Amino acid sequence: MADDDSTDAGGAIESRLTEQEYLRPPTEFVGQANATDSAIYDRFDEEWPDAFEEFAELLDWEERWDRVLDDSNPPFFEWFPGGTLNASYNAVDRHLPERKDQTAILWEGEHGKTERIAYQDLYRRVNEMAAVFREVGVLEDDIVTMHLPMVPALPVSMLAAARIGAPHSEVFGGFSAQAFADRIDDAGSDVAVTIDGYYRRGEFLNHKEKADKALEIADSPPDTVLLFTRGDDLHEDVSIGSDDPYVLVDDVLEDKRGAEVDPVSRDAEDTLFLMYTSGTTGQPKGAQHRTGGYLAHVTATSKYVLDIEPSDTYWCSADIGWITGHSYIVYGPLSLGTTTVMYEGAPDFPHKGRTWEIAEKYDVDIFHTSPTAVRMFMKWGEDIPRQYDFDFRHLTTVGEPIQPEAWLWYYEHIGGGDAVVVDTWWQTETGGHLITNLPALKDMKPGSAGYPVPGIEPAILDDEGNEIEPASGQAGNLVITKPWPGMLQTVYGNDDRYINEYWRAFSDTSSDDPKDWVYKAGDGAVHERDGYWRIVGRLDGVMNVAGHRLGTMELESAVSEVSGVAEAAVAGREDEERGTVPDIYVTLRDGADPSQEIRDRIVTSIVEEIGKFARPANVWFVDELPKTRSGKIMRRLLEDISNDEQLGNTRTLRDPSVPDNIRQMVHE
Ligand code: WTA
């Protein structure tokens, strides 16, 4: 931890930075790191794609693959075809001989409840839950939709589904009933999983309510909803009706004590899970992830980027309901046989030192969080972490660009100047890290995501698809020019959408040559002169609100459903703490007048359609939205207004006075 002269040290670091902008990784870190041979970069260049075998060899396979990559049918790339394995076996069973008594999951619940789940216990729970799934009729390849918060039942259910070859589709607990129902329908799930409730800031939240409602509104509701309980029994506020499809997990478990279910042998290309995510339309898409390539990618990056050792206590503060939690709380860390921490509660309850209290209590070695969280900790001040005795070796961020100021604060006040700090860029669709430093091999550069992971080939293109000269320092569209093992297989049930959203923009879609296929990330980035990559942010209608991915179109369609609303447009406003927050601009129908009541209905509709986390920062009623002559809403101008920046090009506007009028209202 930082000692009392930390302010001076901070000053010294800043002056060092202005000299050279880089910081060497701490010697102590380098001495023990998992990736210490810089030849790895050249090897992956020269032996691409075969070098990815090094990733796959970190796993236990039943049958070894025939080939590393089959790229004969782009963009439907196949990784490690011919290989067979089971993800639950890799995350659990294979560790038993060496570490059955070692803690796999350290669960810190709210309300003082904690659980220490050893690998042997995890094995038992996963097997029993797999038996429960079988009992209610889940077959291989059936998709099980889950709506679970941060409780052990979540990783247990994911691994149990993986064990019997049933892809899971976990819906972040903060999502609404509507979002849950939409995902059940899209995946065609006959079996869903939920829980009676959970705790947030001391209060019991009835979570089953959302499932009740989802059952009403889904087009084809599941036949069975497996219901976990947060406590020993069903919470007193929660009940089950006599003809409800709910089945208490505990009741089925009664007969399944000690059950063992053989892990099903899965082809490398068999689907492991779906993760629905926001895109450029109102309808979330199910990013479909394969078993072999995905597991290889997240295991290797957990080892080489997060530098996880089995003996470590590792804590990623994300929610398992998002991709970060899937890859870097569950699959990566557990495949390496480490101890992974799961925290149910909020970082400021019951006090603002909660995070550091947990880090001290469990002696956490590696801490992974979001820039939003770092900015929040920074705002609360360094006196809070200073009260706790923790000692991190490795710190990471993910989800948004991290400003150098926040980076430095994290490095100094949380890392104490002797932990390595690593920024990781990737996406739901990429499965695992794509741009991030192997921390012992590259100097740290605050504000930059670093170098590509070995074997990853990014490029920057202009809007016409021409490559911008490498390392020229110019911003453009970030693309990935070669496939990678963790990439999504497709958009579930919609290959066209997969091609349209990710490939069409910069690929020759009529070609069979994989070189003509280029993955569009949707982010803007700069390849700097020193070879480091800096991510600027999304170029499409996707926002990152406090680490939650949201589509502007989803918000707009929720707003448009409110009676009285004529049109709505969403603009992302930069927020010091939350990264980006949505501002909503609305025009009303004739006869409807701006009122608090309509504003409330708009917010309610968003909460019902998406979830509370999507609540807008502002709802502005305007006479007219800025539109081009052809009638297209120019959200970019609204974004300029929200952020109080100079207006971009207004020449193509039908009525050029519109943005100024709106600006007056917003910034009066
Ligand atoms: C953003 C989260 C800057 C980016 C893993 C990306 C980042 C989107 C970074 C994906 C980073 C993620 N620096 N921006 N290190 N990491 N992003 O799907 O805009 O929830 O496209 O996956 O988050 O968000 P998603």
XYZ file of C-alpha atoms in Angstrom, residues 29-411:
383
model
C 6.540 -8.576 -10.964
C 8.702 -9.364 -13.980
C 10.695 -11.870 -11.960
C 7.686 -14.064 -11.339
C 5.497 -13.423 -14.406
C 3.968 -16.202 -16.494
C 5.000 -14.663 -19.813
C 8.624 -13.542 -19.781
C 9.957 -14.461 -23.190
C 9.367 -11.738 -25.743
C 9.933 -14.232 -28.545
C 6.271 -15.120 -28.096
C 5.286 -12.154 -30.282
C 7.459 -13.192 -33.214
C 6.563 -16.818 -32.830
C 2.861 -16.055 -33.183
C 3.590 -13.882 -36.217
C 5.667 -16.480 -37.939
C 3.692 -19.532 -36.991
C 0.210 -18.135 -37.302
C -2.268 -19.806 -36.762
C -0.455 -22.907 -35.520
C 1.073 -21.037 -32.602
C -2.413 -20.920 -31.062
C -1.807 -24.549 -30.168
C 0.024 -23.100 -27.192
C -3.306 -21.730 -25.991
C -5.165 -24.985 -26.545
C -2.463 -27.028 -24.853
C -3.300 -25.359 -21.556
C -6.502 -27.416 -21.581
C -7.223 -31.112 -21.198
C -8.656 -32.561 -24.405
C -10.167 -35.958 -24.911
C -9.291 -35.986 -28.572
C -6.623 -33.727 -29.913
C -7.649 -31.462 -32.809
C -6.878 -32.346 -36.441
C -6.157 -28.775 -37.443
C -5.775 -25.494 -35.623
C -7.952 -23.452 -37.941
C -10.337 -24.255 -40.735
C -10.832 -21.015 -42.630
C -12.382 -22.488 -45.755
C -15.781 -20.882 -45.185
C -15.235 -17.333 -43.969
C -16.483 -15.735 -41.789
C -17.521 -19.068 -40.227
C -14.100 -19.949 -38.957
C -13.581 -23.196 -37.096
C -11.014 -23.542 -34.342
C -9.378 -26.814 -33.370
C -11.776 -28.948 -35.456
C -11.621 -32.632 -34.652
C -10.815 -31.916 -31.005
C -13.184 -32.855 -28.194
C -13.293 -31.628 -24.619
C -15.627 -30.553 -21.830
C -15.469 -27.104 -20.257
C -16.731 -28.170 -16.849
C -14.136 -30.944 -16.738
C -11.430 -28.380 -17.472
C -12.681 -25.907 -14.886
C -13.316 -28.435 -12.135
C -12.513 -32.151 -12.446
C -8.998 -31.860 -13.692
C -7.923 -29.959 -10.579
C -9.108 -32.572 -8.109
C -5.982 -34.726 -7.990
C -3.816 -31.771 -7.037
C -6.078 -29.338 -5.271
C -9.390 -30.721 -4.203
C -9.189 -28.909 -0.877
C -8.082 -25.615 -2.336
C -10.754 -22.916 -2.503
C -12.146 -22.505 -5.994
C -14.734 -19.815 -5.274
C -14.694 -17.380 -2.386
C -18.137 -15.915 -2.216
C -18.633 -12.773 -0.191
C -22.335 -12.178 0.143
C -24.133 -9.232 1.547
C -25.679 -9.623 4.944
C -22.553 -11.204 6.357
C -22.999 -14.457 4.520
C -19.905 -15.976 2.931
C -19.018 -19.276 1.324
C -15.685 -20.899 0.703
C -16.173 -23.479 -2.005
C -13.257 -25.886 -2.432
C -12.704 -27.584 -5.792
C -14.091 -30.783 -4.309
C -17.263 -28.933 -3.192
C -17.560 -27.293 -6.567
C -17.277 -30.696 -8.200
C -20.077 -31.997 -5.995
C -22.336 -29.018 -6.601
C -21.777 -28.968 -10.343
C -22.482 -32.687 -10.617
C -25.624 -32.451 -8.522
C -26.881 -29.502 -10.529
C -26.113 -31.350 -13.768
C -28.283 -34.165 -12.412
C -31.031 -31.637 -11.666
C -30.894 -30.349 -15.232
C -31.154 -33.896 -16.550
C -34.045 -34.596 -14.186
C -36.087 -31.726 -15.628
C -35.367 -32.894 -19.147
C -32.467 -30.773 -20.342
C -30.733 -32.548 -23.210
C -27.437 -31.922 -24.926
C -27.649 -28.758 -27.079
C -30.755 -27.422 -25.302
C -30.160 -23.805 -24.370
C -30.800 -23.030 -20.709
C -31.571 -19.370 -20.040
C -30.497 -18.165 -16.603
C -31.317 -14.953 -14.794
C -29.130 -15.099 -11.745
C -27.371 -12.452 -9.687
C -23.935 -12.792 -8.069
C -24.530 -15.920 -6.020
C -22.669 -19.265 -6.215
C -25.705 -20.800 -7.934
C -24.686 -18.865 -11.043
C -21.243 -20.349 -11.774
C -22.486 -23.725 -10.524
C -25.388 -23.647 -13.009
C -23.181 -22.504 -15.875
C -20.681 -25.298 -15.253
C -23.448 -27.849 -14.747
C -25.009 -26.935 -18.088
C -21.588 -27.097 -19.739
C -21.101 -30.525 -18.182
C -24.085 -31.992 -20.009
C -23.393 -30.069 -23.214
C -26.307 -27.669 -22.792
C -25.304 -24.140 -23.822
C -26.143 -21.569 -21.170
C -27.462 -18.114 -21.781
C -27.113 -16.011 -18.653
C -29.066 -12.756 -18.526
C -27.465 -10.134 -16.242
C -29.531 -9.983 -13.021
C -30.175 -6.252 -13.449
C -32.058 -6.841 -16.686
C -35.834 -6.503 -16.612
C -38.530 -9.170 -17.014
C -38.973 -8.081 -20.619
C -35.281 -8.553 -21.374
C -35.378 -11.996 -19.722
C -38.484 -12.968 -21.726
C -36.981 -11.753 -25.024
C -33.884 -13.860 -24.474
C -35.900 -16.942 -23.501
C -37.886 -16.553 -26.715
C -34.898 -15.936 -28.926
C -33.041 -18.966 -27.570
C -36.166 -21.135 -27.455
C -35.401 -22.268 -23.907
C -37.686 -24.868 -22.337
C -35.875 -24.609 -19.041
C -34.946 -21.370 -17.297
C -33.202 -20.729 -14.000
C -33.784 -17.992 -11.439
C -33.672 -17.289 -7.700
C -36.102 -15.940 -5.115
C -34.001 -12.858 -4.540
C -30.730 -11.328 -3.424
C -29.385 -8.521 -1.307
C -28.344 -5.096 -2.409
C -27.381 -2.420 0.093
C -28.958 -4.366 2.920
C -32.291 -4.846 1.226
C -33.776 -8.065 -0.072
C -34.672 -7.667 -3.732
C -37.437 -9.931 -4.922
C -35.980 -11.318 -8.127
C -38.604 -13.969 -8.797
C -41.068 -11.184 -9.595
C -39.186 -10.651 -12.832
C -39.490 -14.321 -13.750
C -43.223 -14.231 -12.908
C -43.660 -11.398 -15.325
C -41.392 -12.941 -17.949
C -43.605 -16.035 -17.892
C -46.588 -13.831 -18.677
C -45.023 -11.894 -21.508
C -42.812 -14.465 -23.231
C -44.200 -15.758 -26.528
C -43.210 -19.286 -25.611
C -42.576 -19.414 -21.882
C -40.371 -22.225 -20.583
C -42.027 -25.406 -19.277
C -39.821 -25.396 -16.211
C -38.255 -22.626 -14.184
C -35.713 -23.900 -11.695
C -35.852 -21.699 -8.624
C -32.888 -21.324 -6.300
C -33.235 -19.771 -2.861
C -30.818 -17.161 -1.574
C -31.249 -18.366 2.004
C -31.970 -21.828 3.355
C -35.643 -21.580 2.449
C -37.812 -19.611 0.093
C -37.862 -16.001 1.293
C -41.019 -15.069 3.203
C -41.978 -12.466 0.570
C -41.861 -15.018 -2.222
C -44.290 -17.817 -3.025
C -45.047 -20.352 -5.723
C -48.559 -20.882 -7.088
C -49.906 -24.408 -7.502
C -49.830 -24.439 -11.311
C -46.666 -22.399 -11.748
C -43.841 -23.940 -13.769
C -41.452 -23.342 -10.869
C -39.473 -26.214 -9.442
C -37.448 -25.619 -6.302
C -33.869 -26.643 -6.981
C -33.545 -27.768 -3.381
C -36.451 -30.181 -3.772
C -34.905 -31.891 -6.773
C -31.512 -31.901 -5.091
C -32.896 -33.990 -2.243
C -32.654 -37.048 -4.497
C -29.467 -36.011 -6.195
C -27.091 -35.848 -3.268
C -23.759 -37.258 -4.307
C -24.871 -37.746 -7.912
C -22.107 -37.916 -10.476
C -22.728 -36.981 -14.062
C -20.064 -37.772 -16.628
C -18.912 -34.724 -18.521
C -20.273 -34.947 -22.050
C -17.681 -34.999 -24.770
C -18.126 -31.845 -26.845
C -16.670 -31.029 -30.220
C -14.403 -28.013 -30.090
C -16.924 -26.209 -32.276
C -19.971 -27.131 -30.167
C -21.541 -24.105 -28.539
C -20.629 -23.400 -24.927
C -22.858 -20.388 -24.322
C -24.752 -17.425 -25.687
C -24.247 -13.915 -24.401
C -26.815 -11.441 -25.624
C -25.392 -8.042 -26.316
C -26.416 -4.680 -27.690
C -25.750 -3.701 -31.251
C -26.938 -1.181 -33.743
C -30.575 -2.295 -33.786
C -33.245 -2.387 -31.105
C -32.936 -6.160 -30.797
C -30.057 -7.619 -28.751
C -28.153 -10.377 -30.485
C -26.966 -13.649 -29.046
C -23.197 -13.806 -29.448
C -22.610 -17.540 -29.777
C -19.382 -18.885 -28.334
C -17.715 -22.208 -29.104
C -16.246 -24.573 -26.525
C -12.637 -25.201 -27.605
C -11.416 -21.915 -29.053
C -13.171 -19.833 -26.423
C -11.875 -21.829 -23.483
C -8.355 -21.868 -24.924
C -8.403 -18.111 -25.465
C -9.691 -17.152 -22.007
C -7.453 -19.648 -20.233
C -4.343 -18.466 -22.049
C -5.089 -14.775 -21.519
C -5.909 -15.418 -17.851
C -2.494 -16.957 -17.563
C -0.410 -14.578 -19.638
C -2.267 -11.274 -19.293
C -3.868 -11.530 -15.856
C -0.832 -13.530 -14.750
C -2.905 -15.944 -12.697
C -1.200 -18.752 -10.793
C -3.177 -21.548 -9.121
C -1.924 -20.332 -5.742
C -3.310 -16.811 -6.282
C -6.409 -15.229 -4.918
C -7.866 -13.378 -7.826
C -10.759 -10.951 -7.772
C -12.576 -9.542 -10.751
C -15.254 -7.143 -9.550
C -17.414 -7.456 -12.681
C -20.778 -9.227 -12.689
C -20.817 -12.752 -14.090
C -23.912 -11.691 -16.051
C -21.639 -9.874 -18.508
C -18.884 -11.318 -20.670
C -16.119 -10.141 -18.342
C -17.497 -12.323 -15.591
C -17.954 -15.334 -17.872
C -14.420 -15.178 -19.194
C -12.508 -13.766 -16.263
C -14.375 -14.808 -13.120
C -15.526 -18.242 -14.202
C -13.940 -19.933 -17.202
C -10.403 -18.517 -17.351
C -9.505 -18.476 -13.648
C -11.160 -21.809 -12.845
C -9.534 -23.518 -15.820
C -6.224 -22.456 -14.307
C -7.213 -23.864 -10.919
C -6.985 -20.628 -8.991
C -9.135 -19.111 -6.238
C -11.646 -16.665 -7.676
C -13.543 -14.158 -5.525
C -17.204 -13.353 -6.148
C -18.834 -10.407 -4.409
C -22.583 -10.012 -4.208
C -22.796 -6.468 -2.919
C -22.104 -2.854 -3.800
C -18.671 -1.242 -3.396
C -19.996 1.410 -0.997
C -22.140 -0.692 1.290
C -22.021 -0.670 4.245
C -19.099 1.734 3.752
C -16.822 3.047 1.044
C -13.909 0.914 2.154
C -15.733 -2.331 1.350
C -13.604 -3.248 -1.664
C -10.321 -2.861 0.239
C -11.731 -4.582 3.294
C -12.451 -7.651 1.142
C -9.027 -7.400 -0.528
C -7.423 -7.368 2.925
C -9.601 -10.147 4.299
C -8.790 -12.571 1.500
C -5.317 -11.282 0.743
C -6.187 -10.730 -2.901
C -3.192 -10.796 -5.260
C -4.790 -9.719 -8.530
C -7.609 -7.205 -8.827
C -9.560 -6.582 -12.004
C -12.083 -3.729 -12.300
C -13.463 -0.994 -14.567
C -12.263 2.580 -15.115
C -15.676 3.678 -13.807
C -14.874 2.021 -10.491
C -11.396 3.539 -10.428
C -12.822 7.030 -10.978
C -15.288 6.423 -8.176
C -12.559 5.255 -5.775
C -10.529 8.273 -6.784
C -13.403 10.587 -6.009
C -13.843 9.001 -2.589
C -10.183 9.738 -1.931
C -7.035 7.830 -1.099
C -7.634 8.069 2.635
C -10.115 5.233 2.330
C -7.859 2.560 0.796
C -5.038 3.739 3.036
C -6.911 2.369 6.039
C -6.619 -1.199 4.795
C -3.753 -3.579 4.532
C -3.775 -5.135 1.088
C -1.029 -5.830 -1.364
C -1.760 -6.366 -5.031
C 0.738 -7.683 -7.505
C -1.377 -7.034 -10.555
C -4.183 -4.591 -11.385
C -6.330 -4.546 -14.485
C -9.042 -2.487 -16.095
C -11.592 -3.285 -18.761
C -14.642 -1.822 -20.440
C -13.788 1.766 -21.313
C -10.746 3.850 -22.007
C -8.968 4.782 -18.791
C -7.772 8.371 -18.534
C -4.096 8.740 -17.575
C -5.104 10.600 -14.412
C -7.250 7.706 -13.180
C -4.613 5.220 -14.304
C -1.962 6.984 -12.234
C -4.192 7.170 -9.204
C -4.857 3.431 -9.449
C -1.177 2.670 -9.919
